[in-house]
Short mmCIF file of C-alpha atoms in Angstrom, two decimals:
data_model
loop_
_atom_site.label_atom_id
_atom_site.label_comp_id
_atom_site.label_asym_id
_atom_site.label_seq_id
_atom_site.Cartn_x
_atom_site.Cartn_y
_atom_site.Cartn_z
CA MET A 1294 158.86 169.20 159.78
CA ASN A 1295 156.12 171.46 161.15
CA PRO A 1296 157.54 175.01 160.93
CA SER A 1297 156.68 175.65 164.58
CA GLU A 1298 158.61 172.59 165.85
CA ILE A 1299 162.07 173.91 165.10
CA GLN A 1300 161.21 177.42 166.32
CA LEU A 1301 160.11 176.48 169.85
CA ASN A 1302 161.95 174.94 172.79
CA GLN A 1303 160.60 172.10 174.97
CA GLU A 1304 158.55 174.59 176.99
CA GLY A 1305 156.95 176.04 173.86
CA ARG A 1306 158.98 179.26 174.02
CA LEU A 1307 160.53 180.90 170.96
CA LYS A 1308 164.18 179.93 170.35
CA HIS A 1309 164.45 180.71 166.60
CA PHE A 1310 162.28 183.03 164.49
CA LEU A 1311 162.12 181.65 160.95
CA THR A 1312 158.51 182.12 159.83
CA THR A 1313 155.12 183.27 161.11
CA GLU A 1314 153.60 180.07 159.69
CA GLY A 1315 152.56 177.57 162.34
CA LEU A 1316 153.14 179.81 165.35
CA SER A 1317 150.19 180.18 167.71
CA GLN A 1318 148.17 183.32 168.32
CA GLU A 1319 149.63 183.35 171.86
CA ILE A 1320 153.23 183.44 170.60
CA LEU A 1321 152.51 186.12 167.98
CA THR A 1322 150.64 188.21 170.57
CA GLU A 1323 153.55 187.85 173.01
CA ILE A 1324 155.91 189.10 170.29
CA LEU A 1325 153.64 192.12 169.71
CA ASP A 1326 153.33 192.83 173.45
CA THR A 1327 157.11 192.60 173.93
CA ALA A 1328 157.74 194.94 170.99
CA ASP A 1329 155.16 197.36 172.42
CA SER A 1330 157.08 197.41 175.70
CA PHE A 1331 160.26 198.46 173.85
CA ILE A 1332 158.64 201.37 172.01
CA GLY A 1333 158.87 203.61 175.06
CA THR A 1334 162.62 203.00 175.34
CA GLN A 1335 163.21 204.46 171.87
CA ALA A 1336 162.40 208.03 172.93
CA ARG A 1337 164.62 207.99 176.03
CA SER A 1338 167.99 209.76 176.14
CA VAL A 1339 169.56 206.36 176.96
CA LYS A 1340 167.95 203.85 174.59
CA THR A 1341 169.79 200.69 175.58
CA VAL A 1342 168.58 197.87 177.84
CA PRO A 1343 170.88 195.09 179.14
CA LEU A 1344 168.94 192.02 177.95
CA LEU A 1345 171.66 190.77 175.55
CA ARG A 1346 174.69 192.10 177.44
CA GLY A 1347 177.67 189.83 176.82
CA LYS A 1348 175.98 188.09 173.87
CA THR A 1349 177.39 188.11 170.32
CA VAL A 1350 175.04 188.66 167.36
CA VAL A 1351 176.34 187.98 163.82
CA ASN A 1352 174.61 189.59 160.84
CA LEU A 1353 174.92 187.05 158.00
CA PHE A 1354 173.59 188.91 154.96
CA PHE A 1355 174.15 186.82 151.83
CA GLU A 1356 171.84 189.25 150.02
CA ASN A 1357 172.14 193.04 150.18
CA SER A 1358 169.62 194.97 152.24
CA THR A 1359 170.94 198.12 153.84
CA ARG A 1360 167.73 199.03 155.65
CA THR A 1361 166.98 195.63 157.19
CA ARG A 1362 170.61 195.05 158.16
CA SER A 1363 170.80 198.50 159.79
CA THR A 1364 167.66 197.93 161.85
CA PHE A 1365 168.90 194.54 163.09
CA GLU A 1366 172.27 196.07 163.99
CA LEU A 1367 170.62 198.95 165.84
CA ALA A 1368 168.22 196.58 167.62
CA ALA A 1369 171.12 194.38 168.78
CA LYS A 1370 173.05 197.41 170.04
CA ARG A 1371 170.00 198.68 171.94
CA LEU A 1372 169.85 195.28 173.64
CA SER A 1373 173.55 195.80 174.60
CA ALA A 1374 174.81 192.90 172.44
CA ASN A 1375 178.15 192.75 170.64
CA ILE A 1376 177.45 192.85 166.91
CA LEU A 1377 179.51 191.47 164.01
CA ASN A 1378 178.53 192.37 160.45
CA LEU A 1379 180.00 189.72 158.16
CA ASP A 1380 180.86 191.07 154.73
CA ILE A 1381 179.84 188.03 152.67
CA ALA A 1382 181.17 189.53 149.42
CA ARG A 1383 184.68 189.43 150.94
CA SER A 1384 184.23 186.42 153.16
CA ALA A 1385 185.77 182.98 152.88
CA THR A 1386 182.46 181.73 151.45
CA SER A 1387 183.08 183.72 148.28
CA LYS A 1388 186.59 182.21 148.11
CA GLY A 1389 185.36 178.63 147.99
CA GLU A 1390 184.70 177.83 151.63
CA THR A 1391 181.34 176.11 152.10
CA LEU A 1392 178.50 177.71 153.97
CA MET A 1393 178.78 175.15 156.76
CA ASP A 1394 182.54 175.77 157.10
CA THR A 1395 181.76 179.46 157.59
CA LEU A 1396 179.04 178.72 160.15
CA TRP A 1397 181.17 176.24 162.09
CA ASN A 1398 183.96 178.83 162.30
CA LEU A 1399 181.51 181.39 163.66
CA GLU A 1400 180.22 178.81 166.15
CA SER A 1401 183.78 178.25 167.31
CA MET A 1402 183.98 181.96 168.15
CA TYR A 1403 181.08 181.36 170.62
CA SER A 1404 178.49 183.37 168.70
CA ASP A 1405 175.03 183.42 170.28
CA MET A 1406 172.76 184.51 167.44
CA PHE A 1407 172.79 184.52 163.62
CA VAL A 1408 170.63 186.99 161.73
CA VAL A 1409 170.35 185.47 158.24
CA ARG A 1410 169.28 186.96 154.93
CA HIS A 1411 169.62 184.75 151.86
CA ALA A 1412 168.30 184.66 148.29
CA ASP A 1413 167.35 180.97 148.61
CA SER A 1414 164.07 179.91 150.23
CA GLY A 1415 164.68 177.75 153.28
CA ALA A 1416 168.24 178.96 153.97
CA ALA A 1417 167.44 180.11 157.52
CA HIS A 1418 165.73 176.77 158.30
CA PHE A 1419 168.73 174.88 156.96
CA ILE A 1420 171.11 176.84 159.16
CA ALA A 1421 168.90 176.42 162.25
CA GLN A 1422 168.83 172.66 161.68
CA HIS A 1423 172.60 172.25 161.22
CA ILE A 1424 174.29 174.57 163.70
CA THR A 1425 174.90 173.95 167.39
CA PRO A 1426 171.57 174.03 169.27
CA ASN A 1427 172.39 176.99 171.52
CA VAL A 1428 172.70 179.52 168.67
CA ALA A 1429 169.46 181.37 167.90
CA VAL A 1430 168.66 181.97 164.22
CA ILE A 1431 166.54 184.93 163.08
CA ASN A 1432 165.29 184.94 159.49
CA ALA A 1433 165.83 188.38 157.94
CA GLY A 1434 164.31 187.25 154.62
CA ASP A 1435 164.83 184.08 152.56
CA GLY A 1436 164.01 183.81 148.86
CA ARG A 1437 160.27 183.97 148.19
CA HIS A 1438 159.54 182.12 151.43
CA ALA A 1439 159.35 184.38 154.49
CA HIS A 1440 160.25 187.73 156.00
CA PRO A 1441 158.75 187.30 159.46
CA THR A 1442 160.15 190.36 161.27
CA GLN A 1443 158.85 192.67 158.51
CA ALA A 1444 155.43 191.01 158.78
CA MET A 1445 155.39 191.36 162.56
CA LEU A 1446 156.38 195.04 162.52
CA ASP A 1447 153.47 195.49 160.11
CA MET A 1448 151.20 193.65 162.57
CA LEU A 1449 152.47 195.91 165.36
CA THR A 1450 151.66 198.97 163.28
CA ILE A 1451 148.15 197.68 162.48
CA ARG A 1452 147.40 196.84 166.12
CA ARG A 1453 148.59 200.24 167.34
CA GLU A 1454 146.48 202.03 164.71
CA LYS A 1455 143.35 199.85 164.83
CA GLY A 1456 143.41 198.42 168.35
CA SER A 1457 142.87 194.78 167.38
CA PHE A 1458 142.64 192.49 164.35
CA LYS A 1459 139.05 191.47 164.96
CA ASP A 1460 136.68 192.62 162.19
CA LEU A 1461 139.53 193.99 160.06
CA SER A 1462 139.55 193.60 156.31
CA VAL A 1463 143.08 193.84 154.87
CA ALA A 1464 144.17 194.13 151.24
CA ILE A 1465 147.73 193.24 150.16
CA VAL A 1466 148.42 194.75 146.75
CA GLY A 1467 151.14 194.05 144.19
CA ASP A 1468 153.62 191.29 143.39
CA ILE A 1469 152.27 188.52 145.62
CA LEU A 1470 154.03 185.81 143.56
CA HIS A 1471 157.57 186.86 144.47
CA SER A 1472 156.86 188.43 147.86
CA ARG A 1473 158.23 186.79 151.01
CA VAL A 1474 156.65 189.65 153.00
CA ALA A 1475 153.13 188.90 151.69
CA ARG A 1476 153.30 185.23 152.71
CA SER A 1477 154.43 186.09 156.22
CA GLN A 1478 151.75 188.80 156.48
CA ILE A 1479 149.00 186.40 155.36
CA HIS A 1480 149.97 183.75 157.95
CA ALA A 1481 150.19 186.36 160.72
CA LEU A 1482 146.90 188.08 159.84
CA LYS A 1483 145.00 184.79 159.68
CA THR A 1484 146.46 183.61 163.01
CA LEU A 1485 145.79 186.92 164.74
CA GLY A 1486 142.14 186.83 163.70
CA ALA A 1487 141.71 189.30 160.84
CA ARG A 1488 138.18 188.90 159.45
CA GLU A 1489 139.27 188.98 155.81
CA VAL A 1490 142.55 189.04 153.88
CA ARG A 1491 142.53 189.98 150.19
CA VAL A 1492 145.36 189.88 147.67
CA VAL A 1493 145.22 192.18 144.64
CA GLY A 1494 147.40 192.09 141.54
CA PRO A 1495 147.67 191.07 137.90
CA ASN A 1496 147.26 187.36 137.17
CA THR A 1497 150.96 187.10 136.27
CA LEU A 1498 151.91 188.16 139.82
CA LEU A 1499 149.37 186.05 141.76
CA PRO A 1500 150.22 182.42 142.67
CA HIS A 1501 147.61 180.10 141.14
CA ASP A 1502 146.96 178.46 144.53
CA ILE A 1503 146.99 181.60 146.64
CA GLU A 1504 143.37 181.13 147.80
CA SER A 1505 144.45 177.89 149.55
CA LEU A 1506 145.93 180.22 152.20
CA GLY A 1507 142.42 181.45 153.01
CA VAL A 1508 142.54 184.75 151.12
CA ARG A 1509 140.38 186.23 148.34
CA ALA A 1510 142.13 187.17 145.10
CA PHE A 1511 141.26 190.22 142.96
CA ASN A 1512 142.57 191.43 139.60
CA ASN A 1513 140.80 194.77 139.87
CA LEU A 1514 142.21 197.24 142.39
CA LYS A 1515 139.01 199.21 142.91
CA GLN A 1516 137.06 196.04 143.68
CA GLY A 1517 139.83 194.71 145.89
CA LEU A 1518 139.95 197.89 147.96
CA LYS A 1519 136.22 198.28 148.45
CA GLY A 1520 135.55 198.83 152.16
CA VAL A 1521 138.93 197.57 153.44
CA ASP A 1522 140.41 198.88 156.70
CA VAL A 1523 144.09 198.32 155.89
CA ILE A 1524 145.94 198.57 152.55
CA ILE A 1525 149.43 197.08 152.31
CA MET A 1526 151.21 198.03 149.09
CA LEU A 1527 154.17 195.85 148.03
CA ARG A 1528 157.36 196.95 146.31
CA LEU A 1529 157.57 196.10 142.59
CA GLN A 1530 160.94 194.75 141.47
CA LYS A 1531 162.24 196.16 138.17
CA GLU A 1532 163.17 192.72 136.84
CA ARG A 1533 159.48 191.77 136.65
CA MET A 1534 159.26 194.10 133.62
CA GLN A 1535 162.28 192.44 132.01
CA ASN A 1536 160.74 189.00 132.53
CA ALA A 1537 157.64 190.08 130.60
CA LEU A 1538 155.40 189.56 133.62
CA LEU A 1539 154.14 193.12 133.18
CA PRO A 1540 153.78 195.30 130.07
CA SER A 1541 155.31 198.47 131.56
CA GLU A 1542 155.62 200.52 134.75
CA SER A 1543 153.13 203.08 133.46
CA GLU A 1544 150.57 200.38 132.67
CA TYR A 1545 151.08 198.81 136.12
CA TYR A 1546 150.63 202.18 137.81
CA LYS A 1547 147.49 202.85 135.79
CA LEU A 1548 145.89 199.56 136.89
CA PHE A 1549 147.42 198.83 140.33
CA GLY A 1550 149.09 202.02 141.56
CA LEU A 1551 147.39 203.47 144.65
CA THR A 1552 146.14 206.97 143.86
CA THR A 1553 143.88 209.31 145.80
CA ASP A 1554 140.96 208.35 143.57
CA LYS A 1555 141.43 204.62 144.14
CA LEU A 1556 142.00 205.07 147.89
CA ALA A 1557 138.48 206.48 148.09
CA TYR A 1558 137.09 202.96 147.51
CA ALA A 1559 138.50 201.83 150.88
CA HIS A 1560 136.96 202.59 154.26
CA PRO A 1561 137.28 206.34 154.99
CA GLU A 1562 139.54 205.57 157.98
CA ALA A 1563 141.67 202.99 156.17
CA ILE A 1564 145.42 203.12 156.75
CA VAL A 1565 148.01 202.81 153.98
CA MET A 1566 151.21 200.79 154.48
CA HIS A 1567 154.31 199.96 152.42
CA PRO A 1568 157.39 197.95 153.52
CA GLY A 1569 159.69 200.28 151.55
CA PRO A 1570 161.68 201.41 149.72
CA ILE A 1571 158.84 203.07 147.79
CA ASN A 1572 158.73 203.39 144.00
CA ARG A 1573 156.72 206.59 143.81
CA GLY A 1574 154.59 206.79 140.70
CA VAL A 1575 154.82 203.01 140.22
CA GLU A 1576 153.21 201.45 143.31
CA ILE A 1577 151.83 204.54 144.98
CA GLU A 1578 151.13 208.21 144.36
CA SER A 1579 153.17 210.66 146.47
CA ALA A 1580 149.98 212.37 147.64
CA VAL A 1581 148.91 209.03 149.20
CA ALA A 1582 152.36 207.98 150.49
CA ASP A 1583 152.74 211.32 152.27
CA GLY A 1584 149.04 211.79 153.03
CA PRO A 1585 147.06 211.65 156.29
CA GLN A 1586 146.14 207.97 155.94
CA SER A 1587 149.75 206.82 155.43
CA VAL A 1588 151.50 205.07 158.35
CA ILE A 1589 154.61 204.20 156.33
CA LEU A 1590 157.04 206.11 158.56
CA LYS A 1591 155.44 204.54 161.66
CA GLN A 1592 156.29 201.14 160.14
CA VAL A 1593 159.92 202.25 159.94
CA SER A 1594 159.89 203.36 163.59
CA ASN A 1595 158.32 200.07 164.70
CA GLY A 1596 161.03 198.04 162.98
CA ILE A 1597 163.61 198.43 165.74
CA PRO A 1598 161.40 197.54 168.76
CA MET A 1599 160.00 194.57 166.83
CA ARG A 1600 163.48 193.24 166.08
CA MET A 1601 164.52 193.87 169.69
CA ALA A 1602 161.50 191.81 170.82
CA VAL A 1603 162.24 188.85 168.55
CA MET A 1604 165.94 188.79 169.45
CA ALA A 1605 165.26 189.06 173.19
CA MET A 1606 162.61 186.32 173.15
CA ALA A 1607 164.71 183.92 171.05
CA MET A 1608 167.74 184.40 173.29
CA SER A 1609 165.59 183.85 176.37
CA GLY A 1610 164.23 180.62 174.87
CA GLN A 1611 167.74 179.40 174.04
CA THR A 1612 168.97 180.20 177.57
CA GLN A 1613 165.99 178.37 179.10
CA GLU A 1614 166.62 175.26 177.00
CA LEU A 1615 170.35 175.27 177.75
CA ALA A 1616 169.65 175.54 181.50
CA GLN A 1617 167.27 172.56 181.33
CA GLU A 1618 169.84 170.47 179.46
CA GLU A 1619 172.53 171.30 182.03
CA GLY A 1620 170.58 170.62 184.98
#
């Protein structure tokens, strides 16, 4: 199935958000515009808006992620939704109940939205295909496949810093092979019109067919950064060392860690991004992470309005479709 088919209702409006792949430039731009409109609400004394009042959002995190789960919970609360955080480690699923049994029970409680994080690629799609049609599903990260809200908050940060995607050259640096964020970023950047997308990393951490996505691959960081406008550093997982994909952290930092000297190869006004949490001295030097070109904390701030935008649009699309079916 085309990834966009399951995500859109009959009117072409968002009703699930599972991946950036296959969505049009118009939909992605609408998501960015909606998130932009929520940024102003974050600095008010009263930060809530009533768009999801009376709705129930369930955080289904089968994989730990304190930061992402917290931002989804805060976004739901600022939309005035009721929020349920399901502790999967203590849930019936861990006691032998199947995933579908758990979902059907949650459906029976008249839940309106599932926010799903899972270690298996395709888990969010599977759930969206098998639950009742009027429950919106938001992918909060599945396996190596996609992390669309992280990618879109990165796009929001880039647009606010650079104005548009036209003529931008973007380098994504690090473990591309295992990164769900990188895939979602590549699809979004290409759709939004970035002039060039590069991926930079050791051969062991670059998919052999990565250039089929329309990107240029580099094994040399200095060459990969030459003249770029945006640098997105990826988090390096410790287990990559144990799996012999890399010789050591110090060797990785020497070749692919972003230092002040290597940053000088990029455009003088290039911005530096990182989805966090940062491994200082492994992926990036503290002087760069905390330096004037870093927008890492702005990415954190943009996470809540972006998740508010996606949740509000998906719920609106579900409501529209339900109204059409009823009448």
